[in-house]
Coordinates of C-alpha atoms and ligand atoms in Angstrom, one line a residue:
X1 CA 7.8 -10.0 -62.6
X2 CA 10.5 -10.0 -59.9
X3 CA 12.6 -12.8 -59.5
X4 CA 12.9 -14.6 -56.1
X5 CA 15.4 -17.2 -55.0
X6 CA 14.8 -19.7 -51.6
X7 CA 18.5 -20.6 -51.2
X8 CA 18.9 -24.0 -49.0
X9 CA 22.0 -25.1 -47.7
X10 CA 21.9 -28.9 -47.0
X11 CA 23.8 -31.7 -45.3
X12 CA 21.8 -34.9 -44.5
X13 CA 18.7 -33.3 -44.6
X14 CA 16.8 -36.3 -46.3
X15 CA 13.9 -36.6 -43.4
X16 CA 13.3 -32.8 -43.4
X17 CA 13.6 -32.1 -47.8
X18 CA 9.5 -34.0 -48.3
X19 CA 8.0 -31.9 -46.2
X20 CA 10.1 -28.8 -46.6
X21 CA 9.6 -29.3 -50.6
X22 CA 5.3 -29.5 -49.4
X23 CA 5.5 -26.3 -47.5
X24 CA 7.7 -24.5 -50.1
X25 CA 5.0 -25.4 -52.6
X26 CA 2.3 -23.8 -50.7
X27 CA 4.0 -20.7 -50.5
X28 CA 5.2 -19.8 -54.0
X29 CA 1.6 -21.2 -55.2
X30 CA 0.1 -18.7 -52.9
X31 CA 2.3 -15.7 -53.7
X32 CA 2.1 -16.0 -57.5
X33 CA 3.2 -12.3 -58.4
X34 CA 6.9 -13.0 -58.1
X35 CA 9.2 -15.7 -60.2
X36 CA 9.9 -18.1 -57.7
X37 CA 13.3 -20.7 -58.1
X38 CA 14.8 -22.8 -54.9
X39 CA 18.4 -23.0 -55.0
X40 CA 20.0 -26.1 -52.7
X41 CA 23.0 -26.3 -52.2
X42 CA 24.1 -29.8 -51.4
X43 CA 27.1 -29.8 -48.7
X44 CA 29.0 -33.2 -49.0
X45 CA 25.2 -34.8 -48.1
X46 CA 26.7 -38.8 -46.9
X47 CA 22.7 -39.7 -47.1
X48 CA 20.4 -39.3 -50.4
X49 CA 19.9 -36.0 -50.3
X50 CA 21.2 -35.2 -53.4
X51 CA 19.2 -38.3 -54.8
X52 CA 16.2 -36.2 -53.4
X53 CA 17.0 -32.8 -54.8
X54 CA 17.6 -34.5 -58.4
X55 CA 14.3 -36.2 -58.3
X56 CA 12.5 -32.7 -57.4
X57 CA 14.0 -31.3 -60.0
X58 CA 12.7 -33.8 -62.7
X59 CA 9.3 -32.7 -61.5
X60 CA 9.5 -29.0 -60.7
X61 CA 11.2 -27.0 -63.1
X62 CA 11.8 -24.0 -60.4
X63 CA 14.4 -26.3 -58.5
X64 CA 18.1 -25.7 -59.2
X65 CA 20.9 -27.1 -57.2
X66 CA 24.7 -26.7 -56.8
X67 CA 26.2 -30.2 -55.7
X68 CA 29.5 -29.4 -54.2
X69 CA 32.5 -31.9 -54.0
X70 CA 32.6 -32.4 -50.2
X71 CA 31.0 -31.2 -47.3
X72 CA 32.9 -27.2 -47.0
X73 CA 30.3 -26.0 -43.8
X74 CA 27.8 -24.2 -43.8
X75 CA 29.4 -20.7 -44.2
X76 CA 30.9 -22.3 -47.8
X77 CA 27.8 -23.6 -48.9
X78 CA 25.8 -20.4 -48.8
X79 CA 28.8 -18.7 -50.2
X80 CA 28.5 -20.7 -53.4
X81 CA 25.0 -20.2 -53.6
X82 CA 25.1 -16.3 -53.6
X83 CA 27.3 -16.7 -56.4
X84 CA 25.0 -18.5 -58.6
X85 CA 22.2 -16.7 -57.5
X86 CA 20.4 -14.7 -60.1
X87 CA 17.6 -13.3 -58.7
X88 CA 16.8 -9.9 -57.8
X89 CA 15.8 -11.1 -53.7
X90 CA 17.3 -14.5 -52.0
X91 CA 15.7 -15.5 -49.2
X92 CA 18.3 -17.8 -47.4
X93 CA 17.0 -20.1 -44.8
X94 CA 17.7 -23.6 -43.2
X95 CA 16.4 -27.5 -44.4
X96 CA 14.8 -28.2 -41.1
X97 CA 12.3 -26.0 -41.0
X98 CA 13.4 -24.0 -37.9
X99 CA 13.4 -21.0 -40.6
X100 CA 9.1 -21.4 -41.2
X101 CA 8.6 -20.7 -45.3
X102 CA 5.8 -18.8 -43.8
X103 CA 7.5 -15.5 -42.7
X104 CA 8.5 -15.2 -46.3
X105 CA 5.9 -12.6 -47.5
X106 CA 6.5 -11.0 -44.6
X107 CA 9.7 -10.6 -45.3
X108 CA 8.7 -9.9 -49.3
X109 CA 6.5 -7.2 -48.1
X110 CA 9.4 -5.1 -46.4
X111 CA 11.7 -5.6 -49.5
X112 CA 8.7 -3.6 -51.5
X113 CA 9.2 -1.5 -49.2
X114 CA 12.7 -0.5 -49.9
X115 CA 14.7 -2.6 -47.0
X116 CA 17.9 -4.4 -49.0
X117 CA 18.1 -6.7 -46.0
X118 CA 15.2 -8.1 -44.2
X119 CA 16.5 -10.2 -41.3
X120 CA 13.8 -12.7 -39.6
X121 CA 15.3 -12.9 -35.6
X122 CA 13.3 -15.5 -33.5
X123 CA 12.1 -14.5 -30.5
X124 CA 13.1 -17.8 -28.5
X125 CA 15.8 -20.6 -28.6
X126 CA 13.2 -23.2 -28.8
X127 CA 15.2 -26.7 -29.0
X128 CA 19.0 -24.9 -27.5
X129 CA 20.2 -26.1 -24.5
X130 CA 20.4 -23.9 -21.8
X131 CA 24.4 -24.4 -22.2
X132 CA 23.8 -23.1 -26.2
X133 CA 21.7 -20.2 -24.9
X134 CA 24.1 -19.0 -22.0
X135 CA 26.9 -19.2 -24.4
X136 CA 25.3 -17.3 -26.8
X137 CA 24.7 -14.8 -24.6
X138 CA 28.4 -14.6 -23.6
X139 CA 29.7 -14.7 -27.2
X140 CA 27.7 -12.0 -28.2
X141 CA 28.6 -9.2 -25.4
X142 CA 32.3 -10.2 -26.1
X143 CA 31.8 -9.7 -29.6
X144 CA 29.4 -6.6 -29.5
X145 CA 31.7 -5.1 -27.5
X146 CA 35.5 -5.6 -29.2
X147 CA 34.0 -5.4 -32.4
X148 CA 33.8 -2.3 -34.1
X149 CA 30.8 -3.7 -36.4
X150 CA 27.4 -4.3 -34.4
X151 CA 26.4 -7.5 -34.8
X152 CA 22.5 -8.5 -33.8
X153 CA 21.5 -11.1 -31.3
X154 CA 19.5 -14.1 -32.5
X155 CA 19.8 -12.6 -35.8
X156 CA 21.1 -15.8 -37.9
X157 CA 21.0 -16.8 -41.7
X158 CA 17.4 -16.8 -42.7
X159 CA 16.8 -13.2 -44.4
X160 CA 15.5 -12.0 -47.4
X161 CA 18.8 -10.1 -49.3
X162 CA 18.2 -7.4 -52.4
X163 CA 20.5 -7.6 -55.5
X164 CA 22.4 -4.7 -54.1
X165 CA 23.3 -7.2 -50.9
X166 CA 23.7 -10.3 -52.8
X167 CA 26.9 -8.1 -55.1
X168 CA 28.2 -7.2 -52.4
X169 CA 28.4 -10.3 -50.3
X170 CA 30.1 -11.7 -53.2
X171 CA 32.8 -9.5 -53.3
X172 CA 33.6 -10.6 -49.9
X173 CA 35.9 -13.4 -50.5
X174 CA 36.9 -14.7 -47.6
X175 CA 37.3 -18.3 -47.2
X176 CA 37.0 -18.1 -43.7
X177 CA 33.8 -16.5 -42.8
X178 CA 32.1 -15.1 -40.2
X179 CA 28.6 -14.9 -42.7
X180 CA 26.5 -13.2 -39.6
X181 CA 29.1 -10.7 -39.1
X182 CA 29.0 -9.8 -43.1
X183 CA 26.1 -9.1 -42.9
X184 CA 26.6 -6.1 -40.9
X185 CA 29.5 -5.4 -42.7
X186 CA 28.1 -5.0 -45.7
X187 CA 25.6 -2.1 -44.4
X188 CA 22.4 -0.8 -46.8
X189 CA 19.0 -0.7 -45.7
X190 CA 18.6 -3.0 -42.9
X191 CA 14.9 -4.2 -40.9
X192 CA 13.9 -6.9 -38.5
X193 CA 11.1 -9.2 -38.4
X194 CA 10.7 -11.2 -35.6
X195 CA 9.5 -14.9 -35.4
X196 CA 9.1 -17.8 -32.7
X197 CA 11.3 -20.4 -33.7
X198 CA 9.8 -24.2 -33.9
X199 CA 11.6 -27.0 -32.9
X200 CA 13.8 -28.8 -35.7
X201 CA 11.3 -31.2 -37.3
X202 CA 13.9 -34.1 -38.2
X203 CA 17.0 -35.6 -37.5
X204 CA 19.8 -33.8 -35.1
X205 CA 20.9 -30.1 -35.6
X206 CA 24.6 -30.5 -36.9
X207 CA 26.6 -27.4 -34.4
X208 CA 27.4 -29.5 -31.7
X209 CA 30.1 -27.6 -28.9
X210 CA 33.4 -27.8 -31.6
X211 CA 31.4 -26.2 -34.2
X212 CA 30.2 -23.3 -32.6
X213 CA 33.4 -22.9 -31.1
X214 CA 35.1 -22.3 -34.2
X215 CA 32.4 -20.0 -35.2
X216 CA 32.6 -17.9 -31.9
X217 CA 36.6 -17.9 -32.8
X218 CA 35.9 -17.0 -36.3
X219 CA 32.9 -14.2 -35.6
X220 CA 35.9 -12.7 -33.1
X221 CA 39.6 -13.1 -35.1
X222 CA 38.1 -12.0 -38.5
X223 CA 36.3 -8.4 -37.3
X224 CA 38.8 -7.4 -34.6
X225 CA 42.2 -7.5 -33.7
X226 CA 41.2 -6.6 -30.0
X227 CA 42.8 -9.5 -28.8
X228 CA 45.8 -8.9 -30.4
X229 CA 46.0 -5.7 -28.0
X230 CA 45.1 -7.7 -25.0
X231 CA 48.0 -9.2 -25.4
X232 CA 50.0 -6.5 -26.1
X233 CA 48.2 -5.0 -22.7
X234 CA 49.1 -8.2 -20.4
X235 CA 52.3 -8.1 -21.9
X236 CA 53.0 -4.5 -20.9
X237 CA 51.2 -5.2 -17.3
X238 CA 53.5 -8.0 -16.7
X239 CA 56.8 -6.6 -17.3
X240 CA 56.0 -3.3 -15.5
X241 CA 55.1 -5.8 -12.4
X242 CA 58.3 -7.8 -12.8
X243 CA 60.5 -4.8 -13.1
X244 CA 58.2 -3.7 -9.8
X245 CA 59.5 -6.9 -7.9
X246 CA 63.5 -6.5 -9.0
X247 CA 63.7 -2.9 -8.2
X248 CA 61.3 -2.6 -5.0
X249 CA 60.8 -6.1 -4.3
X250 CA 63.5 -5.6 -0.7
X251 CA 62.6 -2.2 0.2
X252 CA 58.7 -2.9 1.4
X253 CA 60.2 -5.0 3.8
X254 CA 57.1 -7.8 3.3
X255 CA 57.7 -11.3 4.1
X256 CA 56.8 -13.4 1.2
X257 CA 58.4 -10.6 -0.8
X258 CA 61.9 -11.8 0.9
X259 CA 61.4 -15.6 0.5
X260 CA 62.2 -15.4 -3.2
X261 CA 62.0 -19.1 -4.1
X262 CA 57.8 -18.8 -4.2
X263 CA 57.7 -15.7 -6.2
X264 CA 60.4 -16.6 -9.1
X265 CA 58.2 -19.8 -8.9
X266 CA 55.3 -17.6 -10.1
X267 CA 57.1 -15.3 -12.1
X268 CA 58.7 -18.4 -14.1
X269 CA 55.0 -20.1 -14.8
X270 CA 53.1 -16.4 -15.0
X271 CA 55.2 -15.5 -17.5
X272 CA 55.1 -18.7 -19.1
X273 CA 51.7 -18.8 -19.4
X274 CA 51.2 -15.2 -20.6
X275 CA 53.8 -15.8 -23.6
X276 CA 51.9 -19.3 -24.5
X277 CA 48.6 -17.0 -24.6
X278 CA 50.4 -14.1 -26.7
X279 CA 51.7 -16.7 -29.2
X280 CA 48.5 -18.8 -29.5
X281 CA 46.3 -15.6 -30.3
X282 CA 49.3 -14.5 -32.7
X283 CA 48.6 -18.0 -34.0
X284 CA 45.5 -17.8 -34.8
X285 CA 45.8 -14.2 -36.9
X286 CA 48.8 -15.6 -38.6
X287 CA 47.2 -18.7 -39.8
X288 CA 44.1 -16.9 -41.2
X289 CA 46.1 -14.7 -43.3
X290 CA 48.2 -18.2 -44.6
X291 CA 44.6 -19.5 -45.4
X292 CA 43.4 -16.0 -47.1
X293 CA 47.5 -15.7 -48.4
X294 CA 46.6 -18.9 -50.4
X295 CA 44.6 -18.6 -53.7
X296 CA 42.9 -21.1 -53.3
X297 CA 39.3 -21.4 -54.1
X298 CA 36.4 -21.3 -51.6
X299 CA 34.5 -24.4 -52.6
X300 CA 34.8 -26.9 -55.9
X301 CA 31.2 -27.9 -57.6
X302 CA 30.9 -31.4 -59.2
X303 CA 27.5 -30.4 -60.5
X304 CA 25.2 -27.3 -61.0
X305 CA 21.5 -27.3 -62.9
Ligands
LIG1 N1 24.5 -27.3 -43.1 C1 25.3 -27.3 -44.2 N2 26.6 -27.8 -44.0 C2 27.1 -28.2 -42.8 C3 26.2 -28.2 -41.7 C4 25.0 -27.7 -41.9 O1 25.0 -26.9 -45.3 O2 28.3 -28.6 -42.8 C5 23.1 -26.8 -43.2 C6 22.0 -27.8 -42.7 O3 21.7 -28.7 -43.7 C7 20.9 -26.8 -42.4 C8 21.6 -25.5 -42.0 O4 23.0 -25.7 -42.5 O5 20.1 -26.5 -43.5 C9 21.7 -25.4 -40.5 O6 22.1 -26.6 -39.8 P1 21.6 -27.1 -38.5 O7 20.1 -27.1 -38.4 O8 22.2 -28.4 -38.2 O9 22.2 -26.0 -37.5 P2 21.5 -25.4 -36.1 O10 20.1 -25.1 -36.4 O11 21.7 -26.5 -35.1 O12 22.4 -24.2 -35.9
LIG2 MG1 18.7 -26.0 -37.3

């Protein structure tokens, strides 16, 4: 019998675990031809979570779960799950039930089929703002187009992985991920099932505006260096333009061109400004490589069963 893994990151997810635990029970009672086990990973939960996930397991032997020492993120958490994982599929979905257990055989059915990486996309934004939708929007035409990797719209975590993707996800060490960009990295045998997303049964969704802002500016720094070459572009642009000014700044005879006090005014601050931006974008590429420079490990566990 194959073996299949639900892997559940979780931070204060205590209202949403009962009834998530319920509907996972229906499903792997319903689909009895495959070995069923539900990883969580517990993310530095402030609330009984992990109180929750230990009393499940007293009762259902199928439960495992990786406590790690502090809340790493998201991206971390399924990270450390993938590398404990040791079934031949993982499906990995969210706690609050935005990911419905019910597409799962769906998803199942495809992997039979040969895909290595069955990717659920909902067809709607059902509970994001109309700020979170625009600027998803925006992200991903940046992205798509200064990254060399494609990288699917309203594609997120919850997908059904083969052993094949699961390997080679953990060979990707990178502390600081990008996981939805991986996954196109990664290549094999990729299909799409769509799904309308429901509203988040409990408690508050945890990305507010800083968080996805640090995943937009991780899903761009680690799969391009386009913005290194803007840089280098606007850099080139600028000195051209200034070298313009000094050597035929008098001899088009224009008027604001002869009042120089405005114009090394703007030269002073345009310049300025454009250095600030080249050394803030270097910035950012230098301190990824310190954090990828240092061996430091990913995520510490305090307890695994
Ligand atoms: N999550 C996590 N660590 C964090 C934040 C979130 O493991 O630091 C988990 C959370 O418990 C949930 C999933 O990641 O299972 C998605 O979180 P959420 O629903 O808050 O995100 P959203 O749907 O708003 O993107
Ligand atoms: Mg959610």
């Amino acid at each position: 019998m194959k073996k299949v893994s639900i892997l559940i990151p979780c931070r204060n997810e205590e209202q949403v675990l009962p009834l998530l635990v319920e509907r996972l029970d229906l499903l792997i009672e319903s689909s009895t031809n495959y070995q069923w086990e539900i990883l969580f990973v517990n993310d530095g939960s402030t609330d009984s979570t992990l109180n929750l996930i230990k009393s499940y397991r007293e009762k259902k032997n199928y439960i495992r779960y990786i406590d790690l020492s502090r809340n790493f993120g998201k991206e971390i958490a399924m990270m450390a799950g993938l590398d404990f994982v040791e079934a031949d599929a993982v499906v990995i979905m969210d706690a609050d039930l935005q990911h419905p257990p019910e597409i799962i055989p769906e998803l199942l059915q495809f992997w039979e089929e040969g895909y290595d990486d069955v990717a659920a996309q909902r067809k709607s934004l059902a509970d994001a703002t109309l700020f979170k939708n625009i600027s998803s929007k925006v992200f991903h035409a940046i992205l798509s187009r200064v990254s060399k990797t494609p990288i699917q719209e309203h594609v997120g975590d919850f997908r059904l992985l083969d052993r094949v993707c699961i390997d080679a996800m953990c060979q990707i060490r990178d502390a600081q991920r990008y996981t939805k960009g991986l996954y196109s990295w990664i290549g094999f045998k990729k299909k799409i099932v769509m799904y309308d997303e429901p509203l988040r049964s409990h408690g508050k969704g945890k990305f507010g505006f800083n968080q996805l802002m640090d995943l937009a500016i991780e899903g761009i720094t680690s799969f391009t260096i386009a913005p290194l070459r803007l840089s280098l572009f606007l850099g080139v642009f600028f000195l051209v333009l200034s070298f313009g000014f000094l050597f035929f700044g008098n001899s088009f005879n224009i008027e604001w061109l002869a009042q120089t006090q405005p114009i090394v005014l703007f030269a002073i601050v345009f310049m300025g400004g454009i250095q600030l931006l080249t050394i803030g974008i270097l910035g950012e590429y230098l301190g990824r490589m310190f954090y990828e420079a240092k061996p430091r490990p990913p995520y510490l566990i305090r307890e695994k069963v």
